[in-house]
């Protein structure tokens, strides 16, 4: 499918209210769940194995969203359907005291995937230009006062773009996904967590408190998406009211990226090929 319509163009104004949170009408749930997504996962498994064996390049996947938008479901049903040996997952929660004593990218650097891996970030460095901005957390941070200026967010956008370009220029692709869930759908999902005992463990009252800032979050996301979606590290806005579609869409975008990267199994040297022949003789002789 054409996934470009979900890609954010750098510096182009964004109004999330005009972006649908639902699947296009021409997509059928049963076909997508039973045919399209499983087909993508089978292709991804092969491509991931080649990427892992090649051991030269890697991918960083960033998942950002409001609470209950479906990040965990995407990780569970799509991304970790791949070989977990090559898909490390890191969830970024409220920074620890040690992390606050460093620059905001410090903990991200520590969690970057190795070559051959697809690293999955459940939240990311973008927390420091989203949550931090919405709740004015810089005022109580360890950042020197003279650095907390009106243009601090513009500077952080530039720093993040430079950081992601550095990764790209060192062989690591960066794919960033914003799961766009409506406020009403979020309400229903949070209510489901309250009413179902088997989902009580997912519930946090802070999610209710955060809903008070829903509109402010949307405005902040609009700014972030506009200023940090680049050719080398694009943002994609995924309609997330229907989990089956957002899961398919991310599998499709990742498949297209890996197919474009075209990883290959390493070729053996002449010496290694000759060793194969010798090994074959030895093993055959044991029959």
Coordinates of C-alpha atoms in Angstrom, one line a residue, residues 1 22-38 242-246 248:
X1 CA 0.0 0.0 0.0
X22 CA -9.6 5.3 11.9
X23 CA -8.8 2.9 9.0
X24 CA -9.7 3.8 5.4
X25 CA -13.1 2.5 4.4
X26 CA -11.5 0.2 1.8
X27 CA -9.7 -1.9 4.4
X28 CA -11.6 -4.9 5.8
X29 CA -10.8 -6.0 9.3
X30 CA -10.9 -9.8 8.7
X31 CA -8.8 -9.7 5.6
X32 CA -6.2 -7.4 7.2
X33 CA -5.9 -9.5 10.4
X34 CA -6.0 -12.9 8.7
X35 CA -4.1 -12.3 5.5
X36 CA -2.3 -9.0 5.2
X37 CA -0.6 -8.6 8.6
X38 CA 0.5 -12.3 8.8
X242 CA -8.7 0.3 15.4
X243 CA -5.8 -1.7 16.7
X244 CA -5.8 -4.1 13.9
X245 CA -5.2 -1.3 11.4
X246 CA -2.3 0.4 13.2
X248 CA -1.0 -3.7 10.0

